[in-house]
Coordinates of C-alpha atoms in Angstrom, one line a residue:
M1 CA -1.6 11.0 26.6
D2 CA -4.3 13.6 26.3
T3 CA -6.4 13.7 23.2
I4 CA -9.5 15.6 21.9
W5 CA -12.7 13.8 21.1
L6 CA -11.3 10.3 20.8
T7 CA -8.8 8.2 22.8
G8 CA -5.3 7.6 21.4
A9 CA -6.3 4.1 20.3
E10 CA -9.3 5.4 18.5
W11 CA -7.2 8.1 16.7
L12 CA -4.9 5.3 15.5
A13 CA -7.9 3.4 14.3
V14 CA -9.0 6.5 12.3
L15 CA -5.5 6.5 10.7
R16 CA -5.7 2.8 10.0
I17 CA -9.1 3.1 8.4
G18 CA -8.0 6.2 6.4
L19 CA -5.0 4.3 5.1
G20 CA -7.2 1.5 4.2
L21 CA -9.5 3.9 2.3
W22 CA -6.4 5.3 0.5
W23 CA -5.4 1.8 -0.6
L24 CA -8.9 1.1 -1.7
E25 CA -8.9 4.3 -3.8
S26 CA -5.6 3.2 -5.3
W27 CA -7.3 0.0 -6.4
R28 CA -10.5 1.6 -7.5
H29 CA -9.0 4.2 -9.8
K30 CA -7.0 1.6 -11.8
E31 CA -8.5 0.7 -15.2
K32 CA -8.5 -3.1 -14.4
K33 CA -9.0 -4.3 -18.0
S34 CA -6.0 -2.4 -19.3
W35 CA -3.9 -3.2 -16.2
F36 CA -4.6 -7.0 -16.7
E37 CA -3.7 -6.6 -20.4
G38 CA -0.3 -5.2 -19.4
S39 CA -0.5 -1.4 -19.5
G40 CA 0.5 -0.9 -15.8
I41 CA 3.4 -3.2 -15.9
A42 CA 4.5 -1.8 -19.3
W43 CA 4.5 1.7 -17.8
A44 CA 6.5 0.4 -14.7
A45 CA 8.9 -1.4 -17.0
D46 CA 9.6 1.9 -18.8
V47 CA 10.2 3.7 -15.5
A48 CA 12.5 0.8 -14.3
A49 CA 14.5 0.8 -17.5
K50 CA 15.4 4.5 -17.0
H51 CA 16.1 4.1 -13.3
R52 CA 19.5 5.4 -12.1
W53 CA 20.0 2.4 -9.8
N54 CA 21.1 -0.8 -11.4
A55 CA 19.5 -2.9 -8.6
V56 CA 16.1 -1.5 -9.6
R57 CA 16.6 -2.1 -13.3
S58 CA 17.9 -5.7 -12.8
G59 CA 15.5 -6.5 -10.1
F60 CA 12.5 -5.5 -12.2
A61 CA 13.9 -7.4 -15.2
I62 CA 14.3 -10.6 -13.1
V63 CA 11.2 -10.5 -11.0
V64 CA 8.5 -8.5 -12.9
Q65 CA 9.2 -8.5 -16.6
P66 CA 9.1 -12.3 -17.1
R67 CA 5.6 -12.4 -15.6
P68 CA 3.8 -9.2 -16.4
R69 CA 0.2 -10.7 -16.2
V70 CA 0.8 -12.3 -12.9
M71 CA 2.4 -9.2 -11.5
A72 CA -0.5 -7.0 -12.7
Y73 CA -2.9 -9.2 -10.7
V74 CA -0.5 -9.2 -7.7
V75 CA -0.4 -5.4 -7.7
V76 CA -4.2 -4.8 -8.2
Y77 CA -5.4 -7.4 -5.7
A78 CA -2.7 -6.6 -3.1
E79 CA -4.0 -3.0 -3.1
L80 CA -7.6 -4.3 -2.7
A81 CA -6.6 -6.7 0.1
L82 CA -4.7 -4.1 1.9
G83 CA -7.6 -1.6 1.7
L84 CA -10.2 -4.1 2.9
G85 CA -7.9 -5.5 5.6
L86 CA -7.0 -2.2 7.1
I87 CA -10.6 -0.8 7.0
A88 CA -11.9 -3.9 8.7
G89 CA -8.9 -4.2 11.0
F90 CA -8.4 -7.8 9.9
L91 CA -4.8 -9.2 10.2
T92 CA -3.8 -5.6 10.7
P93 CA -0.1 -6.0 11.6
I94 CA 0.4 -8.2 8.5
A95 CA -1.5 -5.6 6.3
L96 CA 0.5 -2.7 7.7
V97 CA 3.9 -4.5 7.1
A98 CA 2.8 -5.6 3.6
G99 CA 1.6 -2.1 2.8
L100 CA 4.8 -0.6 4.1
L101 CA 6.8 -2.9 1.9
L102 CA 4.7 -2.1 -1.1
N103 CA 4.9 1.6 -0.5
L104 CA 8.7 1.3 -0.2
V105 CA 8.9 -0.6 -3.5
Y106 CA 6.7 2.1 -5.2
L107 CA 8.8 4.8 -3.6
V108 CA 12.1 3.3 -4.8
L109 CA 10.7 2.7 -8.3
M110 CA 9.4 6.2 -8.6
I111 CA 12.3 8.0 -7.0
H112 CA 12.2 10.7 -9.7
D113 CA 8.5 11.5 -9.3
W114 CA 7.9 13.9 -6.4
A115 CA 4.2 13.3 -6.4
E116 CA 4.6 9.6 -6.0
Q117 CA 7.3 10.1 -3.3
G118 CA 4.9 12.2 -1.2
Q119 CA 2.0 9.8 -1.4
N120 CA 4.1 6.7 -0.7
G121 CA 6.1 8.4 2.0
M122 CA 2.9 9.4 3.8
M123 CA 1.4 6.0 3.5
A124 CA 4.6 4.4 4.8
L125 CA 4.7 6.8 7.7
I126 CA 1.0 6.0 8.6
S127 CA 1.9 2.3 8.4
V128 CA 4.8 2.8 10.8
A129 CA 2.6 4.8 13.2
G130 CA -0.1 2.1 13.0
L131 CA 2.4 -0.6 13.8
G132 CA 4.1 1.3 16.7
G133 CA 0.7 2.3 18.1
M134 CA -0.9 -1.1 17.6
A135 CA -3.7 0.4 15.5
W136 CA -5.7 -2.9 15.7
Q137 CA -6.7 -2.4 19.3
T138 CA -9.9 -0.5 18.5
W139 CA -12.7 -0.8 16.0
S140 CA -11.2 -4.0 14.4
V141 CA -11.9 -7.6 13.6
D142 CA -8.5 -8.4 15.2
N143 CA -9.7 -6.9 18.5
A144 CA -13.1 -8.7 18.4
L145 CA -11.3 -12.0 17.8
G146 CA -8.6 -11.4 20.4
L147 CA -5.8 -11.5 17.8
F148 CA -2.4 -9.7 18.2
R149 CA -2.8 -8.7 21.9

């Protein structure tokens, strides 16, 4: 594979780090106090209640609605952990799979919102490329520790 400026592995590291920065921005822009008080989950509950797919409505009612405070913390700190893990390249394959799953959940929940679909679709695509290209081979803690070779 021919590339400009960087090797293929380095370009994949750039994608991985960029995806990590995207997750970190998702975490940063949330108003944590109101999220932990329930605003984020309340908003998602409203979206889920109007969803056209019964599986989304019932899944949200079973998994998220009974524990809104816990789920708010899960969402906020999952985004932080994904961002930091991908930027540092620590446990990268796990972070890429977890991020892909979280993006797919967001994508399915927000199926009617084209802006959210675009963001989550692109983030999911970068996760797949990072997994397929083993984006932890360069500029990563995983590589320095000899993990996932």
